[in-house]
CSV table of C-alpha atoms in Angstrom, one decimal:
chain,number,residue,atom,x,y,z
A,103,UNK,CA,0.0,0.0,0.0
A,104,UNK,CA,1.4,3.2,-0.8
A,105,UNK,CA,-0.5,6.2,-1.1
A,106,UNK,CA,-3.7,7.7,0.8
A,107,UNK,CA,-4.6,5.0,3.3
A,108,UNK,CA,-2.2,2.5,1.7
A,109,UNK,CA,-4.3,2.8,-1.6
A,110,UNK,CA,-2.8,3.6,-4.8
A,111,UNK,CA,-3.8,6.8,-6.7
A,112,UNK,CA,-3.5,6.7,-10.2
A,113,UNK,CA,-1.8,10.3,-11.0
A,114,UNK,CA,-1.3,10.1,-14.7
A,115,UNK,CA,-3.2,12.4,-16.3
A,116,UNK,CA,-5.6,10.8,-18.7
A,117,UNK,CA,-4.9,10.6,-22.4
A,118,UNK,CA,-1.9,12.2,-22.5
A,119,UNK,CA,1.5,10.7,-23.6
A,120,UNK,CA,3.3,10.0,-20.0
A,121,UNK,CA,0.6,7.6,-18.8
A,122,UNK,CA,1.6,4.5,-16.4
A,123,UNK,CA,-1.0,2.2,-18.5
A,124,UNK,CA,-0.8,2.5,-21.7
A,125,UNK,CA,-3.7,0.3,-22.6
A,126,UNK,CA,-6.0,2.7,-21.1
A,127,UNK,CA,-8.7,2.7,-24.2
A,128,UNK,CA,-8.9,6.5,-24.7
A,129,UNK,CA,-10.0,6.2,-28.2
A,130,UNK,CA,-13.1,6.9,-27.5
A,131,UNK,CA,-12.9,9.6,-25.3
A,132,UNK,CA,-10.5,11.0,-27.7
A,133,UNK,CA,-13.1,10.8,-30.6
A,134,UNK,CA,-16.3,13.0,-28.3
A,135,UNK,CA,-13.4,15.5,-27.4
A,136,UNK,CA,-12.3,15.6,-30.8
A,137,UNK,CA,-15.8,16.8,-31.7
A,138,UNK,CA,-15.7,19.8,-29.6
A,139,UNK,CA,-16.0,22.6,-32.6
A,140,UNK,CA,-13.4,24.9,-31.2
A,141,UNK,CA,-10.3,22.3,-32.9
A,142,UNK,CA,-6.8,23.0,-31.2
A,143,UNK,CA,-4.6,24.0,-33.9
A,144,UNK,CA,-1.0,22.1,-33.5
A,145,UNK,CA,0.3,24.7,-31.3
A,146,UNK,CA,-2.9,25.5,-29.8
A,147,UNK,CA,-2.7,21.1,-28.2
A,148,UNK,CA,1.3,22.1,-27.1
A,149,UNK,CA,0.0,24.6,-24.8
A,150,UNK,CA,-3.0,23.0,-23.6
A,151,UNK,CA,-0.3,20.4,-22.6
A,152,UNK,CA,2.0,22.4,-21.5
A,153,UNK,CA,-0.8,24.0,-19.2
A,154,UNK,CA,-1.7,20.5,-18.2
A,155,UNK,CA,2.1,20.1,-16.9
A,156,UNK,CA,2.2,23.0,-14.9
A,157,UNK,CA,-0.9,22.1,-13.1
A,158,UNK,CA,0.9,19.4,-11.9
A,159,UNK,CA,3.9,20.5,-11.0
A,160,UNK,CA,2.0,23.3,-8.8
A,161,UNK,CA,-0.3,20.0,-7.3
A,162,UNK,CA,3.5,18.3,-6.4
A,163,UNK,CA,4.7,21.4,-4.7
A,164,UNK,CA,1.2,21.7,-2.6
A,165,UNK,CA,0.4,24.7,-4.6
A,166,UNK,CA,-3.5,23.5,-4.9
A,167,UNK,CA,-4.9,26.6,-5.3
A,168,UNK,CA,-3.3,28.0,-8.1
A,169,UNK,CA,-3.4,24.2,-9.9
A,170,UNK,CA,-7.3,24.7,-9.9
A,171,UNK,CA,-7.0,27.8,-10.9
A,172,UNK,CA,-4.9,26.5,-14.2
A,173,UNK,CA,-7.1,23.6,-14.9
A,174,UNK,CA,-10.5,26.0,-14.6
A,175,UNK,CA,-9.1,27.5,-17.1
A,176,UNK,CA,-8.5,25.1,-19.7
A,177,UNK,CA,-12.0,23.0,-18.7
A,178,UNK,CA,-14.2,26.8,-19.6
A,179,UNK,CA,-11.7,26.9,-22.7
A,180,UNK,CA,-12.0,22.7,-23.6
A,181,UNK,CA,-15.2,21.3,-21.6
A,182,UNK,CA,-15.1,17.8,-23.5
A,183,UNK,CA,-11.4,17.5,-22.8
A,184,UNK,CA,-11.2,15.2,-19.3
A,185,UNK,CA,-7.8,15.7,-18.7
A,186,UNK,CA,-7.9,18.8,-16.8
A,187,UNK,CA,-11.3,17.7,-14.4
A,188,UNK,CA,-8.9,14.8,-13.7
A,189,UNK,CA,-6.3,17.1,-12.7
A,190,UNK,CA,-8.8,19.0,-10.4
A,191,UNK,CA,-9.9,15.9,-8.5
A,192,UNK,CA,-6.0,15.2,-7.8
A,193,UNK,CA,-5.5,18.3,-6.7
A,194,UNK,CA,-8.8,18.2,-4.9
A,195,UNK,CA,-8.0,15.1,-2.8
A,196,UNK,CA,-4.4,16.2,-1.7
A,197,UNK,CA,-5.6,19.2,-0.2
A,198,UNK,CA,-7.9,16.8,1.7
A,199,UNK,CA,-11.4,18.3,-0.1
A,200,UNK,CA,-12.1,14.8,-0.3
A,201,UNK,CA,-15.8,15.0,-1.1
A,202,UNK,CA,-15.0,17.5,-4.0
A,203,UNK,CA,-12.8,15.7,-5.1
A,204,UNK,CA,-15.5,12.2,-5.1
A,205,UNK,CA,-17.8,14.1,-7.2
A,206,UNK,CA,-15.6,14.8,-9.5
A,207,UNK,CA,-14.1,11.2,-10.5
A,208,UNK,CA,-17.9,10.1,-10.4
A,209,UNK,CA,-18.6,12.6,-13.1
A,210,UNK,CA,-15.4,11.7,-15.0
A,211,UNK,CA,-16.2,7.8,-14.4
A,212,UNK,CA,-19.7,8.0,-15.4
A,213,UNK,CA,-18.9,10.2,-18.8
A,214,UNK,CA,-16.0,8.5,-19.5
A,215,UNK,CA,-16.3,4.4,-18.3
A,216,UNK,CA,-13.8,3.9,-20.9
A,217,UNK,CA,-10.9,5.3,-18.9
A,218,UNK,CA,-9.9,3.0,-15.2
A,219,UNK,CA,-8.2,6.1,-13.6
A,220,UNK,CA,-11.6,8.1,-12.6
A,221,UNK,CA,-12.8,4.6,-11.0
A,222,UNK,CA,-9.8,3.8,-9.4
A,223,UNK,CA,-9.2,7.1,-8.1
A,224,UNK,CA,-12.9,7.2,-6.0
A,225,UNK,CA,-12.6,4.1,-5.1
A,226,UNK,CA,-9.6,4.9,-3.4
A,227,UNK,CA,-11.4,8.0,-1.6
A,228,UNK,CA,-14.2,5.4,-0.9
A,229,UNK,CA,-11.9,3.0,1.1
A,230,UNK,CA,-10.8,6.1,3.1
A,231,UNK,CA,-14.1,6.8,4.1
A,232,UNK,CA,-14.3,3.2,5.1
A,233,UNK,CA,-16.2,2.4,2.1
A,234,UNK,CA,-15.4,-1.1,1.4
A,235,UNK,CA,-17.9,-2.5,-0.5
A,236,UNK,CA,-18.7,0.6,-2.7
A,237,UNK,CA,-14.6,0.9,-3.3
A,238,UNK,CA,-14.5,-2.6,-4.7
A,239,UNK,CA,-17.3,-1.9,-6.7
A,240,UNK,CA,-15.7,1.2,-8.4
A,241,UNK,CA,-12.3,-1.5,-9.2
A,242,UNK,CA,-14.2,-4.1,-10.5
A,243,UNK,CA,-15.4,-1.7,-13.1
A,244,UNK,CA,-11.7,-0.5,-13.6
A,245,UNK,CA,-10.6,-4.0,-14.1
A,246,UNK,CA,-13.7,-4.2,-16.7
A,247,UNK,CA,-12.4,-1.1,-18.7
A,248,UNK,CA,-9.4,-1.9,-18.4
A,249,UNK,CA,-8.7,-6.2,-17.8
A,250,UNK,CA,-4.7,-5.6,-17.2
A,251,UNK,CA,-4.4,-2.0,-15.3
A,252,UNK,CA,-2.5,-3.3,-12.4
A,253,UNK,CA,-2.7,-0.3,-9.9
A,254,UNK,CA,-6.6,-1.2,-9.5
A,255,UNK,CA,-5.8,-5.4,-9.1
A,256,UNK,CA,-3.5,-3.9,-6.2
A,257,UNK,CA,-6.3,-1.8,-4.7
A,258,UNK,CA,-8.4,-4.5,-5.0
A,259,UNK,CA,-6.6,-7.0,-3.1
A,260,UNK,CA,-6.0,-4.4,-0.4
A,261,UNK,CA,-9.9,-4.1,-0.4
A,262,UNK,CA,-10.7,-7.5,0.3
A,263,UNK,CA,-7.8,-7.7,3.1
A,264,UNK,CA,-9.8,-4.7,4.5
A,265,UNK,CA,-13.2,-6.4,4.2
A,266,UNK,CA,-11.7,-9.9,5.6
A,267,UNK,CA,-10.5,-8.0,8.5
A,268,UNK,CA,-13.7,-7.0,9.1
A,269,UNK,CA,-15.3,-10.1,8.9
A,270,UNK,CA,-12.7,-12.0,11.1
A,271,UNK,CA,-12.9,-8.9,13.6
A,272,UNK,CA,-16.8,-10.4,13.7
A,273,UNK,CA,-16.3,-14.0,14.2
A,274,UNK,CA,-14.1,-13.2,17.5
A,275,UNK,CA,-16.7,-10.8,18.6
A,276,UNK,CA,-19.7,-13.4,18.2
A,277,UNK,CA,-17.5,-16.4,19.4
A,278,UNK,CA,-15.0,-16.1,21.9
A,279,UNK,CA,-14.1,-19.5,22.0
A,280,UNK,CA,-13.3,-19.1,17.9
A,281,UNK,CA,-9.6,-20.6,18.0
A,282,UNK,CA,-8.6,-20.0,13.9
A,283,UNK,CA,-10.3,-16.6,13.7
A,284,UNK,CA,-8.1,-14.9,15.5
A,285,UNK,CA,-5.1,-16.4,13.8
A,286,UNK,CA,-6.4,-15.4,10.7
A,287,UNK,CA,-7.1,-12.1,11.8
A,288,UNK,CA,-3.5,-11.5,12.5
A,289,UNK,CA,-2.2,-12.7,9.6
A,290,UNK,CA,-4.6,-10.6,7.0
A,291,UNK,CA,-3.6,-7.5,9.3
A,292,UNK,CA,0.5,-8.7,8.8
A,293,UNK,CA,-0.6,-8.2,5.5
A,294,UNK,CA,-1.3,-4.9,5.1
A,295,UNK,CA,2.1,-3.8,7.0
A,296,UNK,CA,4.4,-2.5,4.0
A,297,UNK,CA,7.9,-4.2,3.7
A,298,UNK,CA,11.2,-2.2,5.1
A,299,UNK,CA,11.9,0.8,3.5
A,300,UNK,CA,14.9,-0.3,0.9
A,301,UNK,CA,17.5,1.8,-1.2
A,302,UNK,CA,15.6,1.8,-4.7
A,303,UNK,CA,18.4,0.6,-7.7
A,304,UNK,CA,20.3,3.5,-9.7
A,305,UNK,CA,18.6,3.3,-13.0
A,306,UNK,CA,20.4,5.3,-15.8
A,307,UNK,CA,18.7,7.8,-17.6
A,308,UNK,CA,17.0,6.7,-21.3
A,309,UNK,CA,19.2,7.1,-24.4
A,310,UNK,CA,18.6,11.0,-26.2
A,311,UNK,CA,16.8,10.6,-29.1
């Protein structure tokens, strides 16, 4: 587990170049935003990106406020474009507007159930909330847009470790004399304890092109 409540965020911003998953099926989405009738000339998409990266870099240095501001922006100038909403809801759920920040990846997910990150992102803000069942709901439909996007297998698991623990935190309340729910109990919670901390390998920097 590695990020809000030992859930993983996705925080590549959707159909752009840079993405961890590069099955993500964003042809479709591409196509509805490609019907918007204001087209982005070629220089017109480089600064839409390059927009879309300075968001970001103000949402890794905390700066949340001014990172909304950017990506207001560009969704007034490019409303069918989802990249910059997504944007908003990370920068929404770092600065801990949680709810804000739920609406928006339900509004992404449920225009866009092509793309896993929207789904994957709430359900991550769901198992926060100690939303268990309604979290695993939102990764199964990842996993169903999107049948090898690891981050939301991961999330998964970690949901049905949560939702075992609660189960097995049952049986020992109803049954005190329960011998093997206990056990079990402390190994699903082992479980969910991250490994030591180790010194990540020097990778060398790609070739120039």
């Amino acid at each position: 587990m590695r990020r809000l409540a030992a859930f993983s965020l996705a925080f590549q911003c959707v159909l752009l170049a840079a993405i961890t998953a590069p099955h993500v099926p964003v042809a479709a989405a591409q196509e509805r935003a490609a019907t918007d009738p204001r087209e982005l000339t070629e220089a017109g998409r480089k600064a839409y990106a390059e927009s879309l990266k300075a968001a970001r870099k103000h949402i890794d240095d905390k700066e949340y406020a001014q990172a909304i501001a950017i990506v207001d922006k560009l969704t007034a100038e490019r409303p069918r474009e989802p990249q910059a909403r997504f944007l908003k809801g990370l920068a929404l759920a770092d600065s801990g507007r949680t709810d804000d920040a739920m609406a928006m990846f339900r509004g992404l997910a449920s225009e866009y159930p092509e793309l896993p990150e929207p789904h994957n992102n709430l359900a991550v803000l769901l198992a926060q909330k100690g939303e268990y069942e309604l979290a695993r709901a939102e990764l199964e439909a990842a996993i169903a847009a999107a049948p090898d996007y690891a981050v939301a297998y991961e999330n998964l698991g970690d949901v049905h470790v949560q939702l075992a623990i609660i189960a097995y935190e049952k049986a020992v309340a109803h049954d005190a004399r329960n011998k093997t729910a206990p056990v079990k109990l402390k190994l699903v919670r082992e479980a969910l304890v991250p490994p030591a901390a180790t010194t990540p390998p020097i990778v060398a920097p790609p070739a120039s092109r």
